[in-house]
């Protein structure tokens, strides 16, 4: 197996040419390691989300390395002899095994070549700790929460969200309006009187995770939550989408917006780890203040595609807009857009 940078594995077959640089990242049940550190009998993660033992290592010596770029921004590196299972809609059988050199020879139609996405990655149960906070709640607060130094505040006009978050809290905690005059602002508060704010369980959790006091452009997903099991990663994604996600009313297309570059990259990692496609675009929004046009903070927008979009949201008004599946399955293949000499 080889790795496409960005947490995506590519498929190869026993006895075929597979040569990548020694610094290529390989996913194992114990985390990411480099190709050059692989040893016999090591376990590596396979494209079907499972694991396999390494039964042979065959050093290739010095070779020219080429960088392959895919449509959503992912890249991979390999030699010209490396074999790829590629798709072309003009072929009768659709899929064929081609060396990178053969792929490169079709320069005029190279964009037609696509590779298959992986199944959801299993990061290895021995490395998964039980979440200290429900992943949906964490995702929602990262997306829509104001995590000040002494209070957790979030805003919503959806009663469904209030009920959902309430159902996820410990028995001694509740969702409470920030003040009598608050219309949409809520906080997570203890039902019993605490000796100090430092005794608030949820405040302590967010502090431990390093999220308290972070501005919107500083937000991120804690590393241990990026590598949860599939069901918990879906919960995390649902929380993110139900807060700052957008589902287009006409097309059902799904996107996520944030002013944090790190959070944008974390969301991309999550989507790709479950076998989806995610790409980032960025720009500076404009607004008018006192009649003067101003430029806002840099914003990152993540376009998301997945073969079962409806599981990525729980909030009814968003979930009902998502298609059950995409009409054209070609959009769920990863298209090769460029191949260039690396080193």
GROMACS .gro file of C-alpha atoms in nm:
model
  343
    1UNK     CA    1   0.000   0.000   0.000
    2UNK     CA    2   0.102   0.357  -0.057
    3UNK     CA    3  -0.024   0.686   0.077
    4UNK     CA    4  -0.173   0.989  -0.089
    5UNK     CA    5  -0.086   1.281   0.139
    6UNK     CA    6  -0.395   1.389   0.327
    7UNK     CA    7  -0.493   1.059   0.489
    8UNK     CA    8  -0.591   0.861   0.181
    9UNK     CA    9  -0.454   0.519   0.094
   10UNK     CA   10  -0.413   0.392  -0.262
   11UNK     CA   11  -0.452   0.036  -0.378
   12UNK     CA   12  -0.189  -0.197  -0.515
   13UNK     CA   13  -0.171  -0.569  -0.588
   14UNK     CA   14   0.077  -0.835  -0.473
   15UNK     CA   15   0.369  -0.878  -0.709
   16UNK     CA   16   0.321  -0.545  -0.887
   17UNK     CA   17   0.544  -0.239  -0.907
   18UNK     CA   18   0.499  -0.016  -0.605
   19UNK     CA   19   0.781   0.228  -0.541
   20UNK     CA   20   0.749   0.543  -0.334
   21UNK     CA   21   1.008   0.763  -0.158
   22UNK     CA   22   1.132   0.653   0.184
   23UNK     CA   23   0.978   0.965   0.341
   24UNK     CA   24   0.626   0.883   0.216
   25UNK     CA   25   0.380   0.868   0.506
   26UNK     CA   26   0.219   0.530   0.577
   27UNK     CA   27  -0.075   0.479   0.812
   28UNK     CA   28  -0.050   0.196   1.065
   29UNK     CA   29  -0.270   0.097   1.361
   30UNK     CA   30  -0.014   0.280   1.577
   31UNK     CA   31  -0.023   0.603   1.375
   32UNK     CA   32   0.168   0.749   1.084
   33UNK     CA   33   0.523   0.637   1.004
   34UNK     CA   34   0.754   0.681   0.705
   35UNK     CA   35   0.800   0.424   0.430
   36UNK     CA   36   1.170   0.391   0.519
   37UNK     CA   37   1.081   0.282   0.873
   38UNK     CA   38   0.860  -0.009   0.764
   39UNK     CA   39   0.987  -0.350   0.877
   40UNK     CA   40   0.884  -0.707   0.801
   41UNK     CA   41   0.567  -0.815   0.986
   42UNK     CA   42   0.468  -0.455   1.060
   43UNK     CA   43   0.096  -0.389   1.028
   44UNK     CA   44  -0.026  -0.124   0.784
   45UNK     CA   45  -0.374   0.011   0.720
   46UNK     CA   46  -0.532  -0.111   0.395
   47UNK     CA   47  -0.772   0.062   0.152
   48UNK     CA   48  -1.071  -0.126   0.294
   49UNK     CA   49  -1.009   0.028   0.636
   50UNK     CA   50  -0.855  -0.290   0.781
   51UNK     CA   51  -0.494  -0.394   0.840
   52UNK     CA   52  -0.241  -0.627   0.679
   53UNK     CA   53   0.107  -0.754   0.763
   54UNK     CA   54   0.410  -0.649   0.558
   55UNK     CA   55   0.547  -0.969   0.401
   56UNK     CA   56   0.818  -0.823   0.177
   57UNK     CA   57   1.041  -0.516   0.145
   58UNK     CA   58   1.219  -0.452  -0.185
   59UNK     CA   59   1.453  -0.150  -0.193
   60UNK     CA   60   1.456   0.012  -0.538
   61UNK     CA   61   1.772   0.222  -0.513
   62UNK     CA   62   1.780   0.573  -0.656
   63UNK     CA   63   1.495   0.660  -0.890
   64UNK     CA   64   1.338   0.972  -1.035
   65UNK     CA   65   1.036   1.071  -0.829
   66UNK     CA   66   0.722   1.239  -0.965
   67UNK     CA   67   0.453   1.428  -0.779
   68UNK     CA   68   0.091   1.352  -0.868
   69UNK     CA   69  -0.169   1.616  -0.780
   70UNK     CA   70  -0.538   1.531  -0.746
   71UNK     CA   71  -0.835   1.756  -0.800
   72UNK     CA   72  -0.902   1.821  -0.431
   73UNK     CA   73  -0.541   1.923  -0.362
   74UNK     CA   74  -0.402   1.592  -0.238
   75UNK     CA   75  -0.062   1.481  -0.365
   76UNK     CA   76   0.133   1.157  -0.387
   77UNK     CA   77   0.486   1.077  -0.499
   78UNK     CA   78   0.617   0.769  -0.679
   79UNK     CA   79   0.848   0.651  -0.954
   80UNK     CA   80   0.741   0.597  -1.317
   81UNK     CA   81   0.711   0.220  -1.265
   82UNK     CA   82   0.458   0.254  -0.983
   83UNK     CA   83   0.128   0.092  -1.082
   84UNK     CA   84  -0.209   0.261  -1.039
   85UNK     CA   85  -0.561   0.126  -1.078
   86UNK     CA   86  -0.721   0.404  -1.278
   87UNK     CA   87  -1.066   0.476  -1.414
   88UNK     CA   88  -1.162   0.626  -1.748
   89UNK     CA   89  -1.527   0.651  -1.847
   90UNK     CA   90  -1.438   0.590  -2.213
   91UNK     CA   91  -1.309   0.239  -2.135
   92UNK     CA   92  -1.545  -0.053  -2.169
   93UNK     CA   93  -1.426  -0.209  -1.843
   94UNK     CA   94  -1.378   0.137  -1.680
   95UNK     CA   95  -1.081   0.027  -1.463
   96UNK     CA   96  -0.729  -0.067  -1.579
   97UNK     CA   97  -0.385  -0.108  -1.421
   98UNK     CA   98  -0.143   0.151  -1.559
   99UNK     CA   99   0.210   0.251  -1.467
  100UNK     CA  100   0.271   0.616  -1.394
  101UNK     CA  101   0.476   0.632  -1.713
  102UNK     CA  102   0.174   0.513  -1.915
  103UNK     CA  103  -0.047   0.767  -1.742
  104UNK     CA  104   0.204   1.043  -1.818
  105UNK     CA  105   0.213   0.947  -2.188
  106UNK     CA  106  -0.153   1.042  -2.224
  107UNK     CA  107  -0.088   1.408  -2.158
  108UNK     CA  108  -0.383   1.543  -2.357
  109UNK     CA  109  -0.641   1.333  -2.173
  110UNK     CA  110  -0.464   1.283  -1.842
  111UNK     CA  111  -0.744   1.462  -1.655
  112UNK     CA  112  -0.977   1.175  -1.741
  113UNK     CA  113  -0.786   0.937  -1.517
  114UNK     CA  114  -0.928   0.888  -1.168
  115UNK     CA  115  -0.847   0.660  -0.874
  116UNK     CA  116  -1.081   0.497  -0.625
  117UNK     CA  117  -1.139   0.641  -0.279
  118UNK     CA  118  -1.075   0.431   0.031
  119UNK     CA  119  -1.323   0.288   0.276
  120UNK     CA  120  -1.335   0.459   0.618
  121UNK     CA  121  -1.002   0.427   0.799
  122UNK     CA  122  -0.983   0.214   1.112
  123UNK     CA  123  -0.720   0.384   1.327
  124UNK     CA  124  -0.688   0.082   1.555
  125UNK     CA  125  -0.901   0.024   1.862
  126UNK     CA  126  -0.596  -0.006   2.088
  127UNK     CA  127  -0.515   0.359   2.019
  128UNK     CA  128  -0.865   0.497   2.068
  129UNK     CA  129  -0.942   0.644   2.406
  130UNK     CA  130  -1.297   0.694   2.520
  131UNK     CA  131  -1.392   1.056   2.442
  132UNK     CA  132  -1.401   1.281   2.750
  133UNK     CA  133  -1.681   1.478   2.586
  134UNK     CA  134  -1.943   1.365   2.335
  135UNK     CA  135  -1.793   1.424   1.985
  136UNK     CA  136  -2.114   1.585   1.856
  137UNK     CA  137  -2.108   1.835   2.143
  138UNK     CA  138  -1.740   1.906   2.083
  139UNK     CA  139  -1.796   1.958   1.710
  140UNK     CA  140  -2.089   2.192   1.767
  141UNK     CA  141  -1.900   2.402   2.022
  142UNK     CA  142  -1.593   2.426   1.799
  143UNK     CA  143  -1.813   2.544   1.515
  144UNK     CA  144  -2.061   2.766   1.694
  145UNK     CA  145  -1.931   2.819   2.046
  146UNK     CA  146  -1.764   3.119   2.203
  147UNK     CA  147  -1.513   2.965   2.438
  148UNK     CA  148  -1.412   3.250   2.666
  149UNK     CA  149  -1.183   3.202   2.965
  150UNK     CA  150  -1.469   3.153   3.212
  151UNK     CA  151  -1.781   3.056   3.018
  152UNK     CA  152  -1.902   2.835   2.732
  153UNK     CA  153  -2.147   3.031   2.517
  154UNK     CA  154  -2.319   2.926   2.196
  155UNK     CA  155  -2.589   3.084   1.980
  156UNK     CA  156  -2.877   2.914   1.803
  157UNK     CA  157  -3.238   2.974   1.707
  158UNK     CA  158  -3.306   2.603   1.662
  159UNK     CA  159  -3.496   2.444   1.949
  160UNK     CA  160  -3.379   2.109   1.815
  161UNK     CA  161  -3.018   2.206   1.892
  162UNK     CA  162  -3.110   2.308   2.247
  163UNK     CA  163  -3.278   1.972   2.305
  164UNK     CA  164  -2.994   1.782   2.139
  165UNK     CA  165  -2.719   1.945   2.345
  166UNK     CA  166  -2.923   1.905   2.663
  167UNK     CA  167  -2.956   1.531   2.595
  168UNK     CA  168  -2.575   1.499   2.571
  169UNK     CA  169  -2.491   1.669   2.901
  170UNK     CA  170  -2.419   1.505   3.231
  171UNK     CA  171  -2.714   1.478   3.468
  172UNK     CA  172  -2.603   1.775   3.682
  173UNK     CA  173  -2.572   2.014   3.384
  174UNK     CA  174  -2.819   2.201   3.167
  175UNK     CA  175  -2.849   2.449   2.881
  176UNK     CA  176  -2.939   2.790   3.016
  177UNK     CA  177  -2.998   3.130   2.855
  178UNK     CA  178  -2.709   3.368   2.918
  179UNK     CA  179  -2.948   3.632   3.056
  180UNK     CA  180  -3.317   3.715   3.073
  181UNK     CA  181  -3.274   3.936   2.770
  182UNK     CA  182  -3.080   3.683   2.564
  183UNK     CA  183  -3.270   3.572   2.259
  184UNK     CA  184  -3.036   3.319   2.103
  185UNK     CA  185  -2.736   3.302   2.340
  186UNK     CA  186  -2.700   3.002   2.572
  187UNK     CA  187  -2.445   2.857   2.810
  188UNK     CA  188  -2.376   2.517   2.968
  189UNK     CA  189  -2.428   2.556   3.343
  190UNK     CA  190  -2.433   2.335   3.650
  191UNK     CA  191  -2.771   2.269   3.812
  192UNK     CA  192  -2.607   2.270   4.152
  193UNK     CA  193  -2.408   2.556   4.302
  194UNK     CA  194  -2.037   2.511   4.246
  195UNK     CA  195  -1.765   2.643   4.477
  196UNK     CA  196  -1.600   2.812   4.179
  197UNK     CA  197  -1.618   2.822   3.799
  198UNK     CA  198  -1.313   2.600   3.797
  199UNK     CA  199  -1.535   2.316   3.921
  200UNK     CA  200  -1.742   2.323   3.601
  201UNK     CA  201  -1.680   1.989   3.429
  202UNK     CA  202  -1.720   2.124   3.074
  203UNK     CA  203  -1.501   2.427   3.135
  204UNK     CA  204  -1.229   2.193   3.258
  205UNK     CA  205  -1.266   1.964   2.957
  206UNK     CA  206  -1.231   2.249   2.707
  207UNK     CA  207  -0.934   2.385   2.902
  208UNK     CA  208  -0.768   2.042   2.900
  209UNK     CA  209  -0.824   2.018   2.523
  210UNK     CA  210  -0.661   2.360   2.479
  211UNK     CA  211  -0.971   2.522   2.331
  212UNK     CA  212  -1.066   2.774   2.600
  213UNK     CA  213  -0.978   3.134   2.523
  214UNK     CA  214  -0.926   3.064   2.154
  215UNK     CA  215  -1.053   3.317   1.900
  216UNK     CA  216  -1.246   3.192   1.598
  217UNK     CA  217  -0.934   3.205   1.379
  218UNK     CA  218  -0.742   2.993   1.634
  219UNK     CA  219  -0.985   2.703   1.664
  220UNK     CA  220  -0.885   2.346   1.591
  221UNK     CA  221  -0.993   1.987   1.648
  222UNK     CA  222  -0.790   1.817   1.925
  223UNK     CA  223  -0.566   1.552   1.774
  224UNK     CA  224  -0.712   1.265   1.977
  225UNK     CA  225  -1.057   1.337   1.829
  226UNK     CA  226  -0.930   1.326   1.470
  227UNK     CA  227  -0.846   0.957   1.507
  228UNK     CA  228  -1.156   0.825   1.684
  229UNK     CA  229  -1.346   0.522   1.555
  230UNK     CA  230  -1.576   0.575   1.256
  231UNK     CA  231  -1.902   0.627   1.450
  232UNK     CA  232  -1.748   0.890   1.677
  233UNK     CA  233  -1.584   1.068   1.383
  234UNK     CA  234  -1.928   1.088   1.220
  235UNK     CA  235  -2.069   1.240   1.540
  236UNK     CA  236  -1.789   1.497   1.538
  237UNK     CA  237  -1.858   1.584   1.173
  238UNK     CA  238  -2.232   1.613   1.244
  239UNK     CA  239  -2.164   1.863   1.522
  240UNK     CA  240  -1.942   2.068   1.294
  241UNK     CA  241  -2.191   2.064   1.006
  242UNK     CA  242  -2.492   2.143   1.226
  243UNK     CA  243  -2.308   2.451   1.354
  244UNK     CA  244  -2.107   2.611   1.071
  245UNK     CA  245  -2.199   2.384   0.781
  246UNK     CA  246  -2.412   2.495   0.486
  247UNK     CA  247  -2.637   2.278   0.270
  248UNK     CA  248  -2.743   2.452  -0.051
  249UNK     CA  249  -3.124   2.468  -0.075
  250UNK     CA  250  -3.126   2.403  -0.451
  251UNK     CA  251  -2.840   2.160  -0.513
  252UNK     CA  252  -2.793   1.994  -0.174
  253UNK     CA  253  -2.417   2.060  -0.196
  254UNK     CA  254  -2.241   2.059   0.140
  255UNK     CA  255  -1.972   2.298   0.265
  256UNK     CA  256  -1.813   2.413   0.588
  257UNK     CA  257  -1.682   2.762   0.660
  258UNK     CA  258  -1.427   2.883   0.915
  259UNK     CA  259  -1.178   3.165   0.971
  260UNK     CA  260  -0.926   2.916   1.115
  261UNK     CA  261  -0.679   2.764   0.870
  262UNK     CA  262  -0.597   2.485   1.116
  263UNK     CA  263  -0.963   2.397   1.167
  264UNK     CA  264  -1.015   2.395   0.790
  265UNK     CA  265  -0.730   2.145   0.751
  266UNK     CA  266  -0.868   1.935   1.038
  267UNK     CA  267  -1.212   1.917   0.875
  268UNK     CA  268  -1.052   1.811   0.546
  269UNK     CA  269  -0.860   1.538   0.731
  270UNK     CA  270  -1.182   1.410   0.891
  271UNK     CA  271  -1.378   1.396   0.566
  272UNK     CA  272  -1.098   1.221   0.380
  273UNK     CA  273  -1.054   0.969   0.663
  274UNK     CA  274  -1.411   0.845   0.613
  275UNK     CA  275  -1.364   0.805   0.236
  276UNK     CA  276  -1.496   1.144   0.126
  277UNK     CA  277  -1.365   1.428  -0.089
  278UNK     CA  278  -1.287   1.768   0.064
  279UNK     CA  279  -1.113   2.068  -0.090
  280UNK     CA  280  -1.038   2.413   0.051
  281UNK     CA  281  -1.083   2.752  -0.110
  282UNK     CA  282  -1.012   3.080   0.068
  283UNK     CA  283  -1.086   3.448   0.030
  284UNK     CA  284  -1.154   3.776   0.205
  285UNK     CA  285  -1.523   3.865   0.251
  286UNK     CA  286  -1.630   4.228   0.221
  287UNK     CA  287  -1.889   4.420   0.421
  288UNK     CA  288  -2.013   4.778   0.455
  289UNK     CA  289  -1.982   4.971   0.783
  290UNK     CA  290  -2.117   5.327   0.812
  291UNK     CA  291  -2.132   5.343   0.435
  292UNK     CA  292  -1.767   5.236   0.395
  293UNK     CA  293  -1.675   4.908   0.224
  294UNK     CA  294  -1.435   4.704   0.435
  295UNK     CA  295  -1.249   4.375   0.397
  296UNK     CA  296  -1.309   4.105   0.657
  297UNK     CA  297  -1.079   3.838   0.797
  298UNK     CA  298  -0.962   3.558   0.569
  299UNK     CA  299  -1.220   3.281   0.540
  300UNK     CA  300  -1.174   2.916   0.445
  301UNK     CA  301  -1.451   2.724   0.272
  302UNK     CA  302  -1.440   2.345   0.251
  303UNK     CA  303  -1.642   2.177  -0.025
  304UNK     CA  304  -1.748   1.830   0.091
  305UNK     CA  305  -1.863   1.530  -0.110
  306UNK     CA  306  -1.950   1.190   0.033
  307UNK     CA  307  -2.130   0.881  -0.097
  308UNK     CA  308  -2.384   0.893   0.188
  309UNK     CA  309  -2.428   1.266   0.263
  310UNK     CA  310  -2.734   1.232   0.486
  311UNK     CA  311  -2.529   1.083   0.771
  312UNK     CA  312  -2.315   1.398   0.796
  313UNK     CA  313  -2.589   1.607   0.961
  314UNK     CA  314  -2.844   1.560   1.239
  315UNK     CA  315  -3.019   1.899   1.233
  316UNK     CA  316  -3.348   1.832   1.046
  317UNK     CA  317  -3.352   2.154   0.839
  318UNK     CA  318  -3.005   2.070   0.702
  319UNK     CA  319  -3.037   1.693   0.684
  320UNK     CA  320  -3.353   1.707   0.470
  321UNK     CA  321  -3.168   1.906   0.202
  322UNK     CA  322  -2.889   1.649   0.166
  323UNK     CA  323  -2.930   1.397  -0.118
  324UNK     CA  324  -2.957   1.030  -0.025
  325UNK     CA  325  -2.669   0.969  -0.265
  326UNK     CA  326  -2.512   1.145  -0.559
  327UNK     CA  327  -2.673   1.093  -0.899
  328UNK     CA  328  -2.335   1.077  -1.070
  329UNK     CA  329  -2.090   0.847  -0.894
  330UNK     CA  330  -1.796   0.987  -1.101
  331UNK     CA  331  -1.778   1.279  -0.860
  332UNK     CA  332  -1.665   1.036  -0.591
  333UNK     CA  333  -1.355   0.931  -0.779
  334UNK     CA  334  -1.033   1.120  -0.720
  335UNK     CA  335  -0.921   1.283  -1.044
  336UNK     CA  336  -0.555   1.323  -1.140
  337UNK     CA  337  -0.498   1.683  -1.248
  338UNK     CA  338  -0.120   1.713  -1.277
  339UNK     CA  339   0.201   1.507  -1.281
  340UNK     CA  340   0.540   1.673  -1.249
  341UNK     CA  341   0.901   1.579  -1.179
  342UNK     CA  342   0.986   1.616  -0.810
  343UNK     CA  343   1.346   1.504  -0.752
   0.00000   0.00000   0.00000
